[in-house]
Short mmCIF file of C-alpha atoms in Angstrom, two decimals:
data_model
loop_
_atom_site.label_atom_id
_atom_site.label_comp_id
_atom_site.label_asym_id
_atom_site.label_seq_id
_atom_site.Cartn_x
_atom_site.Cartn_y
_atom_site.Cartn_z
CA MET A 638 123.44 88.00 91.54
CA LYS A 639 126.02 88.98 93.82
CA LEU A 640 125.82 91.93 95.91
CA VAL A 641 128.51 94.59 95.00
CA SER A 642 127.86 97.25 97.41
CA SER A 643 129.71 97.69 100.73
CA ILE A 644 126.58 97.89 102.67
CA PRO A 645 124.57 94.66 103.18
CA ALA A 646 121.19 94.72 102.43
CA PHE A 647 119.60 94.24 105.92
CA CYS A 648 121.77 97.62 106.93
CA LEU A 649 120.55 99.40 104.06
CA ALA A 650 117.08 98.62 104.95
CA ALA A 651 117.57 99.79 108.66
CA VAL A 652 119.15 103.08 107.05
CA ILE A 653 116.20 103.51 105.00
CA ALA A 654 113.41 102.62 107.55
CA GLY A 655 115.38 105.29 110.09
CA GLY A 656 114.24 107.83 107.05
CA THR A 657 111.38 106.96 105.21
CA LEU A 658 111.16 103.45 104.18
CA ALA A 659 110.61 99.91 105.87
CA TYR A 660 111.89 97.22 103.59
CA ALA A 661 110.88 93.67 104.24
CA TYR A 662 113.40 92.20 101.59
CA VAL A 663 115.13 93.56 98.69
CA ASN A 664 116.48 92.44 95.57
CA GLU A 665 120.08 92.88 95.18
CA ALA A 666 120.05 95.49 92.45
CA ILE A 667 117.23 97.43 93.90
CA SER A 668 119.21 97.27 97.16
CA VAL A 669 122.29 99.05 95.12
CA ALA A 670 119.92 101.52 94.03
CA LEU A 671 118.46 102.07 97.37
CA GLU A 672 122.35 102.87 98.74
CA ALA A 673 122.39 105.46 96.08
CA ALA A 674 119.15 107.04 97.33
CA VAL A 675 120.27 107.40 100.84
CA PRO A 676 121.78 110.86 101.06
CA TYR A 677 118.84 112.31 99.19
CA VAL A 678 116.33 110.77 101.77
CA GLU A 679 118.40 112.73 104.33
CA GLN A 680 117.47 116.07 101.63
CA GLY A 681 113.84 115.37 102.11
CA PHE A 682 113.15 113.01 99.05
CA GLN A 683 110.44 110.87 99.65
CA VAL A 684 111.44 107.35 98.29
CA ARG A 685 108.71 105.19 96.56
CA GLU A 686 108.29 101.49 97.70
CA ASP A 687 107.29 100.44 94.23
CA ASN A 688 110.17 99.94 91.70
CA TRP A 689 111.28 98.38 88.45
CA SER A 690 113.78 95.36 88.10
CA GLY A 691 114.67 92.79 86.14
CA GLU A 692 117.59 90.96 84.43
CA THR A 693 118.93 92.37 80.79
CA THR A 694 121.77 91.70 78.49
CA PRO A 695 124.67 93.85 79.01
CA GLY A 696 124.70 96.75 76.41
CA LYS A 697 120.92 96.51 75.91
CA PRO A 698 119.30 99.55 76.76
CA LEU A 699 115.76 99.28 78.77
CA LEU A 700 112.94 102.05 78.50
CA ILE A 701 110.17 102.71 81.19
CA ARG A 702 107.45 105.11 80.86
CA HIS A 703 106.35 106.71 83.84
CA GLN A 704 104.20 109.85 84.88
CA LEU A 705 105.72 112.52 86.63
CA PHE A 706 103.99 116.02 87.81
CA ARG A 707 105.45 119.81 87.18
CA GLY A 708 105.99 121.00 90.53
CA ASN A 709 107.77 118.37 91.75
CA GLU A 710 111.41 117.29 91.88
CA TYR A 711 112.48 113.98 91.24
CA TRP A 712 115.61 111.89 91.75
CA PHE A 713 115.76 108.29 90.05
CA TRP A 714 118.43 105.98 90.87
CA ALA A 715 119.42 102.54 89.27
CA GLY A 716 121.71 100.03 90.44
CA THR A 717 123.01 96.51 89.59
CA SER A 718 124.58 94.01 91.87
CA TRP A 719 127.12 92.30 89.27
CA PRO A 720 130.76 93.23 90.44
CA GLY A 721 132.51 95.36 87.88
CA ALA A 722 129.14 96.04 85.95
CA THR A 723 128.20 99.87 85.55
CA ILE A 724 124.92 101.13 85.03
CA GLU A 725 123.62 104.52 83.42
CA ILE A 726 120.03 106.22 83.53
CA ALA A 727 118.56 109.42 81.94
CA VAL A 728 115.25 110.64 81.58
CA PHE A 729 113.58 111.97 78.39
CA ASP A 730 110.31 113.81 77.57
CA SER A 731 107.78 112.76 75.35
CA GLU A 732 109.75 114.00 72.37
CA GLY A 733 113.01 112.03 73.00
CA SER A 734 114.77 115.12 74.55
CA SER A 735 117.02 114.09 77.43
CA VAL A 736 115.70 116.43 80.67
CA GLY A 737 118.21 115.31 83.26
CA LEU A 738 119.81 118.37 85.28
CA GLU A 739 122.23 116.46 87.32
CA HIS A 740 123.88 113.14 86.76
CA PHE A 741 126.27 110.40 88.53
CA SER A 742 127.33 107.08 87.76
CA ARG A 743 129.75 105.01 89.93
CA ASN A 744 130.07 101.73 91.40
CA GLY A 745 127.06 99.85 89.79
CA MET A 746 124.96 102.66 90.94
CA ALA A 747 123.53 105.60 88.75
CA GLY A 748 121.21 108.25 89.38
CA VAL A 749 119.56 111.42 87.47
CA ARG A 750 117.73 114.44 88.73
CA VAL A 751 114.79 116.30 87.03
CA LEU A 752 112.40 118.98 87.35
CA PRO A 753 109.54 118.39 84.92
CA GLN A 754 108.66 121.53 82.74
CA LYS A 755 105.26 119.81 82.05
CA THR A 756 103.14 117.08 83.87
CA GLY A 757 103.04 114.02 81.57
CA THR A 758 104.43 110.59 80.58
CA TYR A 759 108.51 110.59 80.59
CA ASN A 760 110.72 107.92 79.44
CA LEU A 761 113.47 106.47 81.86
CA TRP A 762 116.14 105.19 79.73
CA VAL A 763 118.37 102.54 81.64
CA LEU A 764 121.97 101.08 80.42
CA PRO A 765 123.53 98.15 82.31
CA GLN A 766 126.75 97.36 80.68
CA TYR A 767 129.64 94.74 81.79
CA VAL A 768 132.87 94.32 80.56
CA LYS A 769 134.35 90.92 80.97
CA THR A 770 136.88 90.51 83.93
CA GLY A 771 137.81 87.40 86.31
CA LYS A 772 136.59 84.00 85.32
CA GLY A 773 134.76 85.22 82.32
CA MET A 774 137.68 86.07 80.37
CA THR A 775 140.01 83.77 78.88
CA PRO A 776 143.88 83.53 80.35
CA ALA A 777 144.81 85.71 77.86
CA GLU A 778 142.25 88.33 78.29
CA ARG A 779 142.81 87.92 81.86
CA GLY A 780 146.19 89.01 82.19
CA ALA A 781 147.51 89.89 85.81
CA SER A 782 143.77 89.91 87.25
CA ASP A 783 142.70 86.96 88.79
CA PRO A 784 138.85 85.99 89.33
CA VAL A 785 137.16 87.38 92.47
CA ASP A 786 136.50 84.41 95.00
CA GLY A 787 132.93 83.59 95.37
CA VAL A 788 131.77 85.86 92.76
CA GLY A 789 131.67 82.97 89.66
CA GLU A 790 131.34 83.34 86.23
CA PHE A 791 129.15 85.88 84.66
CA SER A 792 126.14 84.15 83.35
CA GLY A 793 125.60 86.41 80.35
CA VAL A 794 122.97 88.55 81.96
CA LEU A 795 122.91 91.62 84.52
CA ASP A 796 120.43 92.45 87.12
CA TRP A 797 119.06 95.92 87.07
CA GLY A 798 117.02 97.85 89.28
CA VAL A 799 115.30 101.51 89.32
CA VAL A 800 113.91 103.27 92.38
CA TYR A 801 112.61 106.87 92.79
CA GLY A 802 111.83 109.53 95.14
CA TYR A 803 110.43 112.97 94.92
CA ARG A 804 109.85 116.17 97.16
CA MET B 135 157.02 107.76 70.00
CA THR B 136 156.43 106.01 73.20
CA ILE B 137 157.19 109.32 75.01
CA PHE B 138 154.89 111.34 72.78
CA LEU B 139 152.03 108.59 73.99
CA GLN B 140 153.03 109.03 77.39
CA ARG B 141 152.58 112.85 77.31
CA ILE B 142 149.24 112.46 75.72
CA LEU B 143 148.11 109.71 78.30
CA GLY B 144 149.64 112.12 80.71
CA ILE B 145 147.64 115.28 79.73
CA SER B 146 144.49 113.36 79.20
CA ALA B 147 144.52 112.09 82.74
CA LEU B 148 145.23 115.57 83.98
CA LEU B 149 142.25 117.06 82.20
CA ALA B 150 140.08 113.85 83.37
CA ALA B 151 141.18 114.41 86.89
CA LEU B 152 140.23 118.41 86.67
CA THR B 153 136.92 117.60 85.06
CA LEU B 154 136.29 115.04 88.11
CA VAL B 155 137.25 117.70 90.81
CA SER B 156 135.17 120.52 88.89
CA SER B 157 132.10 118.38 88.93
CA GLY B 158 131.91 118.43 92.72
CA VAL B 159 128.90 116.44 92.79
CA PHE B 160 130.37 113.34 94.85
CA GLY B 161 134.14 114.18 94.71
CA ASP B 162 135.36 110.42 94.26
CA GLU B 163 137.66 109.45 91.27
CA SER B 164 134.39 107.32 89.47
CA THR B 165 132.09 110.57 89.28
CA LYS B 166 131.57 111.14 85.77
CA ALA B 167 131.02 115.12 85.11
CA LEU B 168 129.36 114.74 81.91
CA PRO B 169 126.52 112.04 81.34
CA PRO B 170 127.34 109.24 78.73
CA SER B 171 123.54 109.08 77.77
CA PRO B 172 122.66 110.38 74.50
CA GLU B 173 120.77 113.87 74.06
CA ARG B 174 117.99 112.43 72.08
CA ILE B 175 116.21 108.81 71.74
CA ASP B 176 114.18 107.59 68.88
CA LEU B 177 110.98 106.41 71.03
CA ALA B 178 109.17 105.33 67.90
CA HIS B 179 112.32 103.16 66.93
CA PHE B 180 113.69 102.46 70.27
CA PRO B 181 116.36 99.72 69.85
CA GLY B 182 116.18 97.99 73.33
CA GLU B 183 113.57 96.65 75.71
CA ILE B 184 110.26 98.64 76.76
CA ILE B 185 109.57 97.79 80.08
CA ASP B 186 105.75 96.64 80.79
CA LYS B 187 105.57 97.48 84.56
CA VAL B 188 103.58 100.52 85.24
CA VAL B 189 104.46 102.33 88.66
CA VAL B 190 101.42 104.22 89.73
CA PRO B 191 102.31 107.40 91.45
CA VAL B 192 100.96 107.57 95.11
CA PRO B 193 98.01 110.53 95.48
CA ALA B 194 100.81 112.41 97.62
CA GLU B 195 102.95 113.03 94.83
CA ILE B 196 100.03 115.52 93.49
CA PHE B 197 99.02 116.53 96.83
CA THR B 198 102.77 117.97 97.35
CA VAL B 199 102.53 119.69 94.20
CA LEU B 200 99.01 121.10 95.24
CA ASP B 201 100.48 122.38 98.57
CA LYS B 202 103.12 124.33 97.01
CA LEU B 203 100.78 126.07 94.87
CA ASP B 204 97.96 127.01 97.17
CA GLU B 205 96.78 126.61 100.53
CA SER B 206 94.26 123.60 100.51
CA ASP B 207 91.56 122.68 102.94
CA TRP B 208 92.71 118.91 103.32
CA SER B 209 90.67 118.32 106.31
CA ARG B 210 87.48 118.81 104.37
CA GLU B 211 88.54 116.41 101.90
CA ILE B 212 88.61 113.62 104.52
CA GLU B 213 85.55 111.16 103.87
CA ILE B 214 86.12 107.70 105.59
CA PRO B 215 82.93 105.72 104.11
CA LYS B 216 81.02 103.45 106.12
CA GLN B 217 82.73 100.01 106.71
CA THR B 218 80.95 97.51 104.70
CA ASP B 219 80.94 93.76 104.42
CA TRP B 220 81.53 93.06 100.77
CA GLY B 221 80.45 89.27 101.30
CA GLY B 222 83.70 87.60 100.15
CA ASP B 223 83.63 90.15 96.79
CA ARG B 224 87.63 90.21 96.70
CA SER B 225 87.67 92.92 93.76
CA ARG B 226 85.63 95.22 95.90
CA MET B 227 87.81 94.73 98.70
CA ALA B 228 91.16 95.37 96.78
CA LEU B 229 89.42 98.39 95.25
CA THR B 230 88.49 99.59 98.80
CA PHE B 231 91.95 98.87 100.13
CA GLY B 232 93.71 101.29 97.56
CA ALA B 233 91.18 103.92 98.24
CA LEU B 234 91.44 103.53 101.93
CA VAL B 235 95.53 104.10 101.72
CA ALA B 236 94.71 107.12 99.20
CA GLU B 237 92.57 108.26 102.03
CA GLY B 238 95.14 107.88 104.49
CA PHE B 239 97.54 110.23 102.18
CA VAL B 240 94.66 112.82 102.58
CA ALA B 241 94.82 112.67 106.20
CA VAL B 242 98.36 113.36 106.43
CA GLN B 243 98.15 116.41 104.30
CA ALA B 244 95.35 117.29 106.61
CA ARG B 245 97.87 116.37 109.96
CA SER B 246 95.03 114.60 111.29
CA SER B 247 96.15 111.75 113.60
CA SER B 248 92.52 110.83 114.81
CA GLU B 249 91.63 110.33 111.49
CA ILE B 250 94.81 108.53 110.37
CA GLU B 251 94.48 106.25 113.30
CA THR B 252 90.47 105.09 112.17
CA ILE B 253 92.02 104.65 108.44
CA GLY B 254 95.34 102.60 110.10
CA ARG B 255 92.53 100.29 111.97
CA ARG B 256 90.22 99.93 108.90
CA VAL B 257 93.22 98.91 106.75
CA LEU B 258 94.04 96.16 109.11
CA THR B 259 90.49 94.95 109.25
CA LEU B 260 90.37 95.16 105.29
CA GLY B 261 93.73 93.17 105.21
CA GLU B 262 92.27 90.57 107.46
CA SER B 263 89.38 90.04 105.14
CA LEU B 264 91.89 89.68 102.35
CA GLY B 265 93.63 86.94 104.31
CA LEU B 266 96.68 89.17 104.28
CA ALA B 267 96.52 90.21 108.06
CA SER B 268 99.81 89.06 109.19
CA SER B 269 101.40 91.19 106.25
CA VAL B 270 99.38 94.16 106.86
CA ARG B 271 99.45 94.42 110.90
CA PRO B 272 102.86 95.53 111.33
CA HIS B 273 102.34 98.41 108.52
CA SER B 274 98.94 99.20 110.37
CA LEU B 275 100.45 99.53 113.93
CA ALA B 276 103.37 101.54 112.34
CA ILE B 277 100.83 103.97 110.59
CA ILE B 278 99.31 104.17 113.95
CA GLU B 279 102.44 104.89 116.14
CA ALA B 280 103.99 107.36 113.50
CA SER B 281 100.70 109.60 113.44
CA ASN B 282 100.69 109.65 117.01
CA GLN B 283 104.23 110.88 117.11
CA LYS B 284 103.35 113.25 114.24
CA ASP B 285 105.81 111.99 112.12
CA TRP B 286 104.17 112.56 108.91
CA THR B 287 107.16 111.54 106.58
CA LYS B 288 106.97 108.01 108.14
CA VAL B 289 103.30 107.95 107.68
CA ARG B 290 103.36 108.66 104.38
CA ALA B 291 106.31 105.90 103.71
CA GLU B 292 104.08 103.33 105.87
CA LEU B 293 101.06 104.08 103.61
CA ASP B 294 103.16 103.40 100.42
CA ALA B 295 104.68 100.16 102.10
CA THR B 296 101.48 99.03 103.06
CA GLN B 297 100.02 98.93 99.99
CA GLU B 298 103.48 97.77 98.32
CA THR B 299 102.97 94.90 100.68
CA VAL B 300 99.41 93.79 99.69
CA ARG B 301 100.07 94.10 96.05
CA SER B 302 103.32 92.20 96.00
CA THR B 303 101.80 89.56 98.27
CA MET B 304 98.84 89.32 95.72
CA GLU B 305 101.29 88.95 92.73
CA LYS B 306 103.25 86.44 94.40
CA LEU B 307 99.92 84.47 94.81
CA ARG B 308 99.45 85.20 90.98
CA ASP B 309 96.41 87.29 91.79
CA ASP B 310 97.79 90.14 89.61
CA GLU B 311 94.36 91.37 88.93
CA LEU B 312 93.69 92.02 92.56
CA ALA B 313 96.89 93.99 92.66
CA GLY B 314 96.32 96.04 90.02
CA LEU B 315 92.50 96.93 91.43
CA ILE B 316 94.46 98.34 94.61
CA SER B 317 96.43 100.83 92.49
CA LEU B 318 93.28 101.50 90.49
CA GLY B 319 91.32 102.31 94.14
CA GLY B 320 94.03 104.42 95.14
CA TRP B 321 93.93 106.46 92.00
CA LEU B 322 90.53 107.10 91.60
CA ARG B 323 90.27 108.24 95.35
CA GLY B 324 93.20 110.34 94.71
CA THR B 325 91.74 112.06 91.47
CA ASN B 326 88.50 112.39 93.33
CA VAL B 327 90.20 114.58 95.90
CA VAL B 328 92.39 116.46 93.46
CA THR B 329 89.35 117.34 91.26
CA SER B 330 87.39 118.50 94.19
CA LEU B 331 90.46 120.60 95.41
CA ILE B 332 91.39 122.00 92.01
CA GLY B 333 87.34 122.65 91.42
CA ASN B 334 87.27 124.86 94.46
CA ALA B 335 90.09 127.20 93.35
CA TYR B 336 90.74 126.46 89.84
CA SER B 337 93.94 127.43 87.78
CA GLU B 338 95.25 125.95 84.63
CA GLU B 339 98.45 125.44 86.24
CA LYS B 340 96.80 122.83 88.97
CA ALA B 341 94.41 121.54 86.29
CA GLU B 342 97.49 120.41 84.27
CA LEU B 343 98.22 117.71 87.52
CA LEU B 344 95.36 115.72 85.92
CA ASN B 345 96.81 115.45 82.43
CA GLN B 346 97.84 111.61 82.91
CA PRO B 347 96.71 109.85 79.75
CA GLY B 348 99.47 107.30 80.07
CA LEU B 349 98.15 106.01 83.59
CA ILE B 350 94.42 106.17 82.49
CA THR B 351 95.58 103.75 79.17
CA HIS B 352 96.88 101.51 81.68
CA PHE B 353 93.94 101.15 83.77
CA ARG B 354 92.19 100.76 80.73
CA GLU B 355 93.89 97.96 79.41
CA MET B 356 94.38 96.56 82.79
CA ILE B 357 90.47 96.06 83.11
CA ALA B 358 90.06 95.30 79.43
CA GLY B 359 92.41 92.30 80.35
CA MET B 360 90.65 90.99 83.29
CA ARG B 361 89.59 87.34 83.16
CA GLY B 362 88.57 86.50 86.58
CA PRO B 363 85.13 86.11 88.34
CA SER B 364 84.88 89.99 88.49
CA ALA B 365 85.48 90.56 84.96
CA ASN B 366 81.88 90.96 84.16
CA SER B 367 80.34 92.45 87.24
CA THR B 368 78.45 95.70 87.19
CA HIS B 369 81.00 97.71 89.57
CA ILE B 370 83.87 96.57 86.87
CA ARG B 371 81.52 97.61 83.98
CA THR B 372 80.90 100.66 85.54
CA ILE B 373 84.77 101.47 86.33
CA ALA B 374 85.50 100.65 82.82
CA THR B 375 82.74 102.95 81.52
CA GLY B 376 84.16 105.97 83.95
CA LEU B 377 87.57 105.46 82.93
CA ALA B 378 86.67 105.75 78.95
CA ARG B 379 84.91 109.00 79.93
CA ILE B 380 87.62 110.39 81.97
CA GLU B 381 90.17 109.40 79.10
CA ALA B 382 88.13 111.17 76.28
CA ILE B 383 88.21 114.41 78.53
CA ILE B 384 91.64 114.61 79.09
CA THR B 385 92.85 113.61 75.77
CA ASP B 386 90.27 115.61 73.85
CA SER B 387 91.36 118.68 75.90
CA GLU B 388 94.54 120.68 75.29
CA LYS B 389 94.02 122.27 78.58
CA LEU B 390 91.65 121.79 81.01
CA SER B 391 88.84 123.83 81.94
CA GLU B 392 87.03 124.21 85.36
CA GLU B 393 84.01 122.79 83.57
CA ASP B 394 86.28 119.64 82.68
CA VAL B 395 87.77 119.37 86.19
CA ILE B 396 84.09 119.44 87.65
CA ARG B 397 83.24 116.37 85.27
CA LEU B 398 86.22 114.55 85.98
CA HIS B 399 85.22 114.98 89.70
CA ASP B 400 81.45 113.80 89.13
CA ILE B 401 83.14 110.61 87.05
CA SER B 402 85.28 109.48 89.82
CA GLN B 403 82.72 110.21 92.65
CA SER B 404 79.98 107.72 90.51
CA THR B 405 82.93 105.17 89.96
CA LEU B 406 83.85 105.39 93.78
CA GLU B 407 80.12 104.87 94.25
CA GLU B 408 80.54 101.50 93.20
CA PHE B 409 82.80 100.28 96.30
CA TYR B 410 83.51 103.06 98.55
CA PHE B 411 80.80 105.81 99.11
CA ASP B 412 77.28 105.47 99.45
CA LYS B 413 75.56 105.52 96.59
CA SER B 414 72.76 108.17 97.20
CA GLY B 415 69.28 106.73 97.34
CA ASP B 416 70.26 103.23 96.69
CA ALA B 417 70.26 100.12 99.33
CA GLN B 418 73.75 99.49 100.80
CA PRO B 419 75.30 96.41 101.60
CA THR B 420 75.07 95.71 105.47
CA PRO B 421 77.29 97.66 107.33
CA SER B 422 79.44 96.08 109.91
CA VAL B 423 80.39 97.35 113.44
CA ASN B 424 83.33 99.30 113.04
#
């Protein structure tokens, strides 16, 4: 996967290390998710080292179960590194109701803020999506848009990564 | 018709721009004011992929809440056990490693630089015994340095990083069972401390923090799925029994009573005596020099 971020992974590791984390290495989707986390580290969120990542078909939702504690404030950040791809993230309680209080999605990264009303298991919903562009398109589909140098053809799967922080 | 469409598009673009500006979250053109995710999902018939990986919360996530609810005497909870030579028993080493990292989180809450330094050194010694000295050493040194500077946020981050480095290294070496035992050791010690604090100054609000049935199921399944040489050892069987008893208390009680919390503490204590604390009255493995 190609890194869509404007901040190289090694710079990001250094930035986070200055705040709370010291990453030996990061995969590219996690790197994008951590880039989304940077402003929140400055607000006192402690970002966890452990995380979730993988590859999936665009448009296929993912569900991650995770323990949250009432009294903490959480941000979950998701990232995908494929140029032009998007990602969404939301959090649902055990009944399937959305509990996100604030949300953003831009440039292959997304985030959601949660203040759990109960301690227990919650469900993170992640949706990586990609609309074909560049080399992945037929000449008719492409129109005036040329493939991006060095990116290559879309393989049919998207990388994704999710990290979280608490305070 | 074309003019009509242009007007509609123009109005739509204006409305979209106003919405983005009013959201004020990031203020750039790609910020979405309303989440496009659904308001509800059907968990029983989820149409996508359910991710197996469980990220176990670090003890600090619960400690942070306890600190918001009450003034806890963290220094009373620090209990660094005697250094023990497990004679190559890697499962006990992994459990102890996780518990020691959890001890580090307790020492951070207590703001105890000297205890953190001791834990940092012990973590390194244990990392050496596990054959992971080069991975652990930088973290161990960073823990000690940050502790001397009283940078508690950095100490917490380094404790988390230490555990994650060792776990991921073990996973790369296809030693997933040991990686899981590190998390379990940390969770047991964290639960032991939390139940002690809640038992000392009980409230329903604090007791709710122990509602973690998903994590307990995860650990029970992990132990049940063990196939390595430790799978049938006495300490793993004792831990399996302890987890079953913890699960029974948590799932049977709608609200955990003070008595439930004390029982949970006793169970966590007896499981920790299999690898971390001295077993009262029993012969101990030979202690090595600290």
